[in-house]
Short mmCIF file of C-alpha atoms and ligand atoms in Angstrom, two decimals:
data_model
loop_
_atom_site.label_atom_id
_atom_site.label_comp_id
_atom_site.label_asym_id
_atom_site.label_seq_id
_atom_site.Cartn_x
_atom_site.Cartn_y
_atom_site.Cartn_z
CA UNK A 1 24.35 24.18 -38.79
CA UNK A 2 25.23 21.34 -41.64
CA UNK A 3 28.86 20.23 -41.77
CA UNK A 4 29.40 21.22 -45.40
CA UNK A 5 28.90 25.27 -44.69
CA UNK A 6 30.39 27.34 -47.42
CA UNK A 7 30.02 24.58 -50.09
CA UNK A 8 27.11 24.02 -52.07
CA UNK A 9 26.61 19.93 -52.01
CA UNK A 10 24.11 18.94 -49.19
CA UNK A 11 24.42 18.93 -45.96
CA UNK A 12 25.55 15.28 -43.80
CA UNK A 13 21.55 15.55 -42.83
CA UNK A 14 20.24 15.87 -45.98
CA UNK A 15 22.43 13.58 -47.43
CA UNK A 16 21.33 10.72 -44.72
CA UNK A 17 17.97 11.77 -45.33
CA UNK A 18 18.31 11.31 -48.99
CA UNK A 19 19.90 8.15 -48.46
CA UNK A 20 17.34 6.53 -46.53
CA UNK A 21 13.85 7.64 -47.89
CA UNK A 22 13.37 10.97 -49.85
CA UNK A 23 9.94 12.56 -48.61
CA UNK A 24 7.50 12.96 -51.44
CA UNK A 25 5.10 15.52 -51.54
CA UNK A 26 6.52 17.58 -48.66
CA UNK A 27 5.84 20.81 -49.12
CA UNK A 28 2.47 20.01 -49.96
CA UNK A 29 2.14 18.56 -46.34
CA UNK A 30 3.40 21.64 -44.88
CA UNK A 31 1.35 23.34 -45.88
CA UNK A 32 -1.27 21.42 -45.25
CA UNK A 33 -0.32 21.20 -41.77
CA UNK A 34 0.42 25.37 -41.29
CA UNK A 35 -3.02 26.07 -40.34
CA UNK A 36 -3.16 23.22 -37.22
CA UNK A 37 -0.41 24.84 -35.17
CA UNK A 38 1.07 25.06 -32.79
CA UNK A 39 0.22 21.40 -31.40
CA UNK A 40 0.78 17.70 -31.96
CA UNK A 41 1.80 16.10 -35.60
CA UNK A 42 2.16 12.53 -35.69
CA UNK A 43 4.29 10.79 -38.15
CA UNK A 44 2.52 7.58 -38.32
CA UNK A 45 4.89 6.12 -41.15
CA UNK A 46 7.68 8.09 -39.80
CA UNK A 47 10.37 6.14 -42.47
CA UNK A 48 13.35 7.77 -42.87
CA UNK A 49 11.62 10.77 -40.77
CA UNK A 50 11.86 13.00 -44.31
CA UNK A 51 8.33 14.73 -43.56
CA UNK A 52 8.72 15.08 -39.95
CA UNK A 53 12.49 16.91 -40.69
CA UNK A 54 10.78 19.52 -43.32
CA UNK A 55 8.03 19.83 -40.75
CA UNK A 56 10.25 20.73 -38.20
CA UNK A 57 12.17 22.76 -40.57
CA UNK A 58 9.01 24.68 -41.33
CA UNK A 59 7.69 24.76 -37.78
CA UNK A 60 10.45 25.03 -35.32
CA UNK A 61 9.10 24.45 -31.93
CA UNK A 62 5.04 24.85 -33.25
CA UNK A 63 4.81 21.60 -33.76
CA UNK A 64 5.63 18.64 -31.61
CA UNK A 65 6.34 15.42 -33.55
CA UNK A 66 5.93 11.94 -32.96
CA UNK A 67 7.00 9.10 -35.25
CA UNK A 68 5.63 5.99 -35.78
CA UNK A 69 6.87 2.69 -37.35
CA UNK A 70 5.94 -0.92 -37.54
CA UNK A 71 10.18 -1.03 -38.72
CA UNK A 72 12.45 -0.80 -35.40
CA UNK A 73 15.40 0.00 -38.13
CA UNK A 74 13.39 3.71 -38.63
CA UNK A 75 14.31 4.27 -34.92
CA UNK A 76 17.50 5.49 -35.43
CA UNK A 77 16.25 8.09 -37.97
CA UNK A 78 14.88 9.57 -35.40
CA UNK A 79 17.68 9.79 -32.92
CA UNK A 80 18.99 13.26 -33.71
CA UNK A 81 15.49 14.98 -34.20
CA UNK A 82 13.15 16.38 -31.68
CA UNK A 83 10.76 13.20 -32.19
CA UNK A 84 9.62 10.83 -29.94
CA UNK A 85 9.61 7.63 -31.79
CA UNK A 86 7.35 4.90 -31.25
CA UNK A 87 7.76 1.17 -32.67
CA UNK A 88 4.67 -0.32 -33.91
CA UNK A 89 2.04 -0.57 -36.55
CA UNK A 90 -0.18 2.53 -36.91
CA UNK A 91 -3.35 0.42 -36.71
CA UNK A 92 -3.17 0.95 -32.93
CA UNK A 93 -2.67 4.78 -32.94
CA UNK A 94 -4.99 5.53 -29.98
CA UNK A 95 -3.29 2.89 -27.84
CA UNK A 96 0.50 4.17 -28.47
CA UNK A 97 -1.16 8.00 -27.72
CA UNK A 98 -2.25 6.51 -24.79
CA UNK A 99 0.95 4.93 -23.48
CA UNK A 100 2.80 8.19 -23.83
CA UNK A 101 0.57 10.47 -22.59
CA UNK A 102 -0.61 12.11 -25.70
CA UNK A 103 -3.88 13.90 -26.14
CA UNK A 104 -5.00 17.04 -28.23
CA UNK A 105 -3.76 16.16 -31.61
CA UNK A 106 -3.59 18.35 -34.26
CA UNK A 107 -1.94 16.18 -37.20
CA UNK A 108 -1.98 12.78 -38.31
CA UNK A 109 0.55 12.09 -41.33
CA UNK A 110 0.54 8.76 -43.74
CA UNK A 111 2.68 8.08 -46.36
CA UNK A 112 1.79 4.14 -47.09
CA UNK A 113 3.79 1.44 -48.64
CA UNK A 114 7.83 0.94 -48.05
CA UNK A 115 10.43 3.40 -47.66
CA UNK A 116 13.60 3.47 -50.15
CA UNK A 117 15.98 1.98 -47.92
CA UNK A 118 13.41 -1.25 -47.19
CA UNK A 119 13.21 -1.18 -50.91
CA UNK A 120 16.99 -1.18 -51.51
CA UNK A 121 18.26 -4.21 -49.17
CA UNK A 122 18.29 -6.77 -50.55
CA UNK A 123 17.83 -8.76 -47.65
CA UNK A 124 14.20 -7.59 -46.44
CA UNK A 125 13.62 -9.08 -49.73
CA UNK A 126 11.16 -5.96 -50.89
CA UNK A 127 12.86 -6.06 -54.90
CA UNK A 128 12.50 -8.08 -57.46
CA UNK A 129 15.36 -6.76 -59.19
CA UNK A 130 17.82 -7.85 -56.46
CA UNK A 131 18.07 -11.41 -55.41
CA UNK A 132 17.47 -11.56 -51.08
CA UNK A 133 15.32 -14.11 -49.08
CA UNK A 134 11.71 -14.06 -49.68
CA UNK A 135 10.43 -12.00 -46.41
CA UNK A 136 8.93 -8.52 -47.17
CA UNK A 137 8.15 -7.83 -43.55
CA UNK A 138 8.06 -4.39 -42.49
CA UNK A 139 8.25 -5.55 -39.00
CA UNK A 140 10.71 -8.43 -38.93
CA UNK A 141 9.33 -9.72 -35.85
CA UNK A 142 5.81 -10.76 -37.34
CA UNK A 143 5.24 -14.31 -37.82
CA UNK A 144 4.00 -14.57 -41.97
CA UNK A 145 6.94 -13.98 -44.48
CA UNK A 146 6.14 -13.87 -48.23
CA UNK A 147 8.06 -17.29 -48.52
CA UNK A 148 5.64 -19.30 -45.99
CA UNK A 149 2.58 -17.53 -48.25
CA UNK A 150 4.66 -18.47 -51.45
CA UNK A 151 5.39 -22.25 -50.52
CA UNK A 152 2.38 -22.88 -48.54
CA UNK A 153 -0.70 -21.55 -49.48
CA UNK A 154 -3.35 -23.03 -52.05
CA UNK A 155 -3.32 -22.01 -55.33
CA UNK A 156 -6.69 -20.21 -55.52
CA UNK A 157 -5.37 -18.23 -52.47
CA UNK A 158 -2.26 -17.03 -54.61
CA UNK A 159 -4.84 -16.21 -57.17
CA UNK A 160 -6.96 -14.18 -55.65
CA UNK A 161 -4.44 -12.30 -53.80
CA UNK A 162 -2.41 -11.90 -57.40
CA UNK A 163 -5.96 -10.99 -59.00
CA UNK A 164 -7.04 -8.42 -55.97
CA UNK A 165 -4.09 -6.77 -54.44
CA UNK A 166 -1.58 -7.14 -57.64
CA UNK A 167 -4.48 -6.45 -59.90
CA UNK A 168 -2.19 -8.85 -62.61
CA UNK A 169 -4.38 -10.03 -65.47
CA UNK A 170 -2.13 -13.14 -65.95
CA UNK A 171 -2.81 -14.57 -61.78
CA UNK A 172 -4.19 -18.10 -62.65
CA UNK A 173 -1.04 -18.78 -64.85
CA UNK A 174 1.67 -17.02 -62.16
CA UNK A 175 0.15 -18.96 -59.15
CA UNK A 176 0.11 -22.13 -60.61
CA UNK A 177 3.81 -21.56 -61.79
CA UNK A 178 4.93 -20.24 -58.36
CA UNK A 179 3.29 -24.19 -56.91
CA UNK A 180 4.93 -25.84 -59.86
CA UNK A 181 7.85 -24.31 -58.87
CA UNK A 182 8.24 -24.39 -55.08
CA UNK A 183 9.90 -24.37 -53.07
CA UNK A 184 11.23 -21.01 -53.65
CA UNK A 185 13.71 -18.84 -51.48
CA UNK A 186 14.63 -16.03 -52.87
CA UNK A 187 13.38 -12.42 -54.57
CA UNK A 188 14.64 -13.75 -57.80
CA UNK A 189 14.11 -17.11 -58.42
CA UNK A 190 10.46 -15.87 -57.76
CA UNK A 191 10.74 -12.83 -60.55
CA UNK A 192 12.32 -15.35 -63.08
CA UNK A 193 9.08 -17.77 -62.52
CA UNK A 194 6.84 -14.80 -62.84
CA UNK A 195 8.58 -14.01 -65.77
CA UNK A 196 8.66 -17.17 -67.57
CA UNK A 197 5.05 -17.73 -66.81
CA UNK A 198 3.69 -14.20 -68.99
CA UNK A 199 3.58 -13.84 -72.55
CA UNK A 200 6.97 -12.58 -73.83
CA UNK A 201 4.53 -9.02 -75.12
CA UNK A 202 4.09 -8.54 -71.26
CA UNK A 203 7.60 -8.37 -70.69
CA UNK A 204 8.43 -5.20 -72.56
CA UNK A 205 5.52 -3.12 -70.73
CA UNK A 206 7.42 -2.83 -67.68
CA UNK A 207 9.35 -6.19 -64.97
CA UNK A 208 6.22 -8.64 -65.37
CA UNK A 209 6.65 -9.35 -61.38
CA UNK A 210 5.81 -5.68 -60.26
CA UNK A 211 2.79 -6.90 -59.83
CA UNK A 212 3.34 -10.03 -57.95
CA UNK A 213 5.45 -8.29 -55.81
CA UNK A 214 2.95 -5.50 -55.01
CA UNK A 215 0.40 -8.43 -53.59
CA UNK A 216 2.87 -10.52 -51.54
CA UNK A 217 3.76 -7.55 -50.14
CA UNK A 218 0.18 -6.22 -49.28
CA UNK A 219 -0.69 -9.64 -48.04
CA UNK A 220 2.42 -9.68 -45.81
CA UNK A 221 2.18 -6.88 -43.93
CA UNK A 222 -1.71 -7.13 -44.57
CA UNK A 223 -1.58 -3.61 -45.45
CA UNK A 224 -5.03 -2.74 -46.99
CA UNK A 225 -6.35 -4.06 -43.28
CA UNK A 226 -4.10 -1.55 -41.53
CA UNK A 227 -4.73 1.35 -43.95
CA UNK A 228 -8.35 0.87 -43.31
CA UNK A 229 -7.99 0.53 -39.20
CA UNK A 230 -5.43 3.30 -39.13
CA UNK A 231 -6.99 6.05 -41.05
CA UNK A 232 -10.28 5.56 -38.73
CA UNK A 233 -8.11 5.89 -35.82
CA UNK A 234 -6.49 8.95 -36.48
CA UNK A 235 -9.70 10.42 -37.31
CA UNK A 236 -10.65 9.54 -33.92
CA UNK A 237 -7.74 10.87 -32.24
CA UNK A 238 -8.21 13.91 -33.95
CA UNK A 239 -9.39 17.20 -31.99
CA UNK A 240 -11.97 19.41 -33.67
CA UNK A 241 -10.26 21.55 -36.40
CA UNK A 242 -7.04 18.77 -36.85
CA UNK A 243 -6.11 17.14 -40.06
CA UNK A 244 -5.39 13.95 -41.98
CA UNK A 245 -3.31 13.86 -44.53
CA UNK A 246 -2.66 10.63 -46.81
CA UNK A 247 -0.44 9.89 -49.45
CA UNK A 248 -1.24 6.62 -51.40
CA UNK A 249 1.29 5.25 -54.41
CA UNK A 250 -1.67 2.82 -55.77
CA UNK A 251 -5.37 2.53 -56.12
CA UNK A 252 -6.04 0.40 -53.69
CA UNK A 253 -4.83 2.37 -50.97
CA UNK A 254 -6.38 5.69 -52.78
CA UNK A 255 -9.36 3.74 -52.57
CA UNK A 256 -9.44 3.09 -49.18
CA UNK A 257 -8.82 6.55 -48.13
CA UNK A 258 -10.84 8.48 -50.40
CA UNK A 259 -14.09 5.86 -49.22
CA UNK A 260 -13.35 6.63 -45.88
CA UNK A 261 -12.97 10.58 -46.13
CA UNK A 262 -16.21 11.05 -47.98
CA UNK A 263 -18.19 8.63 -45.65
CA UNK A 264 -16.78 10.85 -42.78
CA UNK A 265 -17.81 14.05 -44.70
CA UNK A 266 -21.75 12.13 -44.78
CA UNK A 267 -21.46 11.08 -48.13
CA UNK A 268 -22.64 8.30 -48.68
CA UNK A 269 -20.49 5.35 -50.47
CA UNK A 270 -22.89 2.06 -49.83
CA UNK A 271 -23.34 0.76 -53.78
CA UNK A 272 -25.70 1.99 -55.59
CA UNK A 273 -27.90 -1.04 -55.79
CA UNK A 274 -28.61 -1.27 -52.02
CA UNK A 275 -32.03 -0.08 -50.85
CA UNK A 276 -31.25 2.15 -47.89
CA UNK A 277 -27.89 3.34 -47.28
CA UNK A 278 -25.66 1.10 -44.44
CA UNK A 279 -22.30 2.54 -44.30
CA UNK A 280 -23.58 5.38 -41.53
CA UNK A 281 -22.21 8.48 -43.19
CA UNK A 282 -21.94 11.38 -41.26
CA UNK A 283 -20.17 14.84 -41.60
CA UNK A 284 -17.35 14.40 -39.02
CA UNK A 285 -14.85 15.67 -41.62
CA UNK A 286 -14.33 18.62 -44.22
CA UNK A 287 -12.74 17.29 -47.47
CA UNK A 288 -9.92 19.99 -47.98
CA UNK A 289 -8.65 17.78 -51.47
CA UNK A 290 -11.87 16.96 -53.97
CA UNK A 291 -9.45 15.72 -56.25
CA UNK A 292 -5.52 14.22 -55.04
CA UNK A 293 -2.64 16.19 -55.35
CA UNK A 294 -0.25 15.00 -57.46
CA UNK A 295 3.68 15.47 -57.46
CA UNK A 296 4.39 17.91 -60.35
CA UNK A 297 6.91 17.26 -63.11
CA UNK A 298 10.10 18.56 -61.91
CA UNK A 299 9.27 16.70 -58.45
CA UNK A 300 8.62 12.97 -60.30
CA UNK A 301 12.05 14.26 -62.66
CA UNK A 302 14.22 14.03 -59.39
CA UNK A 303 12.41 11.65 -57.25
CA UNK A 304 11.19 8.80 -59.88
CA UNK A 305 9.02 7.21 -56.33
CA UNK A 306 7.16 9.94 -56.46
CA UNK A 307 5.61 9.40 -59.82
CA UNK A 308 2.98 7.20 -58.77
CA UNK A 309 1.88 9.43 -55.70
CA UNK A 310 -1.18 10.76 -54.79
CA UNK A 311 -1.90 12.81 -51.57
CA UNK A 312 -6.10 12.80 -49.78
CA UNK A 313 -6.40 15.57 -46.55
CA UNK A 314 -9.25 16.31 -44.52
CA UNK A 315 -10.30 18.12 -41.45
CA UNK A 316 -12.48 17.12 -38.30
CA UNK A 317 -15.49 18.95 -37.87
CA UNK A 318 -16.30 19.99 -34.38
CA UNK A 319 -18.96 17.06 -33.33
C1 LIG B 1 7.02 5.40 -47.62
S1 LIG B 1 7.78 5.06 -46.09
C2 LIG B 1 7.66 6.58 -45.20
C3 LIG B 1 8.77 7.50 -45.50
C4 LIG B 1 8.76 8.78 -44.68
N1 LIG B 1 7.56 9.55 -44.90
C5 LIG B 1 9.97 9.61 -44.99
O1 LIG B 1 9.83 10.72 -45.54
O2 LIG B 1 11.09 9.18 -44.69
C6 LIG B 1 6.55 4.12 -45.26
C7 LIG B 1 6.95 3.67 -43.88
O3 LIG B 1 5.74 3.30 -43.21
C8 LIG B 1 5.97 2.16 -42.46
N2 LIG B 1 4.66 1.49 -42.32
C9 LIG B 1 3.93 0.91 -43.29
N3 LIG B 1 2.80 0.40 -42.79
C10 LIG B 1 2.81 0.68 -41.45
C11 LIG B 1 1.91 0.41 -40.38
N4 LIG B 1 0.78 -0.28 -40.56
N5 LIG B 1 2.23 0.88 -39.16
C12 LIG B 1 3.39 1.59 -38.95
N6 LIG B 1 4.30 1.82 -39.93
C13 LIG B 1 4.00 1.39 -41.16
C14 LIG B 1 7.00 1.36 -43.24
O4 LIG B 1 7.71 0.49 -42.39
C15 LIG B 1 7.86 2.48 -43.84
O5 LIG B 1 8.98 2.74 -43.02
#
């Protein structure tokens, strides 16, 4: 029972919860998951653990969760729930199954990028709007910061990572800024070279180093590599008639899933110029979203994150 009973603010739970990453999208994933139980659901960006509490909210004792996180500061999220937790990066989802003895899953759950709270410290150095040391690792034990990619690589590296993961129009002048300027050390002094190196009309369409951000961050945590490698994994972990469910917050990660989802439902996604088709589509899965979900307005009102968000499920088909 929560500790405020008999007044109407939240409980200490959902206040915690709250505080630490609000779940976006959540009762969309229950729902998504109500046909798969009773069985195994697993978290595999468990976060603040927001959609594994409303699952077991929904659920009760249907539905066994584990979490996963390549952040050993979500652990303790997970301390007072029903969860067993599991630090590391979902790219190797069959091997942490393995090591605990898991089989017969029913769910796999992804909800990609950074959680609020990573966002909000200032020293992971995720913002550009607070100053903190140039890192960006979601596992602070991994060896590449954004400050050794900043200060060290070559300048057409910094441009095609700004060009292909920020998708900024402006990377040839930003990269050659960030060398002119370096060394840098922290969140800011980067966002203040960023912003000095766009035209001044770029600057009132939004903080001209969202973008820059966005691809030091990808290329950090090599994220669009683990997207890939994990979605394929849980659809192999998956039993006949269990579900993926993925919620993406840019095109590049909608991208990946959506490719990856139709080739498993045998459509084929090889470009249209090639001869005979080569990315060996076959129907191992049941689209169950043709087009995303989105959050709807009164969500994106109280949960800005949210606005951006855009949820991909599908089922395995027995073999
Ligand atoms: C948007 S948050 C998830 C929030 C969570 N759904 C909630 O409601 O509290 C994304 C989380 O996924 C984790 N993450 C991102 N990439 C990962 C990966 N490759 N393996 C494991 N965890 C990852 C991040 O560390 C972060 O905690």
């Amino acid at each position: 029972m929560g500790q405020n009973q008999g007044t109407e603010g939240p409980t200490k739970e959902e206040r915690d919860e709250r505080d630490y990453h609000r779940p976006v999208l959540a009762d969309q994933v229950v729902e998504l998951f109500r046909p798969v139980l009773p069985g195994v659901v697993v978290d595999a960006t468990f976060g603040g653990g927001g959609h594994t509490r409303s699952l077991l909210r929904a659920f009760g004792d249907r539905v066994r969760m584990i979490g996963i996180d390549r952040d050993p500061n979500a652990a303790p999220n997970a301390a007072d729930l029903p969860v067993r937790f599991v630090a590391g990066d979902f790219r190797d989802l069959a091997t942490h199954l393995d090591r605990i003895g898991v089989e017969d899953v029913r769910g796999v759950l992804f909800d990609f990028g950074v959680s609020s709270h990573q966002l909000d410290t200032p020293g992971r150095g995720f913002s550009y709007r607070t100053a903190g040391p140039l890192d960006m690792r979601m596992d602070p034990s991994s060896p590449l910061t954004a400050a050794d990619i900043v200060n060290t690589w070559p300048v057409e590296d910094l441009i095609r990572i700004l060009r292909e993961w920020g998708e900024e129009p402006h990377a040839a002048q930003i990269a050659r800024a960030i060398v002119a300027a370096r060394p840098l050390s922290t969140t800011t002094e980067l966002a203040d070279v960023v912003a000095a190196a766009v035209p001044a009309a770029r600057r009132r369409r939004g903080h001209p180093a969202r973008k820059t951000f966005q691809a030091l961050r990808i290329a950090t945590n090599d994220e669009l590599a683990a997207i890939a490698e994990g979605v394929d994994a849980a659809i192999d972990v998956l039993e006949p008639g269990g579900r993926c469910v993925a919620i993406s917050y840019h095109s590049l990660e909608d991208r990946i899933v959506k490719r990856r989802f139709r080739a498993g439902a045998g459509r084929c996604v090889c470009p249209p110029a090639l001869p005979v088709c080569a990315c060996g589509a076959r129907p191992e899965l049941r689209i169950l979203t043709p087009k995303p979900l989105r959050p709807g307005a009164e969500e994106v009102a109280s949960n800005p994150r949210a606005r951006s968000a855009r949820l991909r499920a599908a089922e395995k088909v027995a073999a």
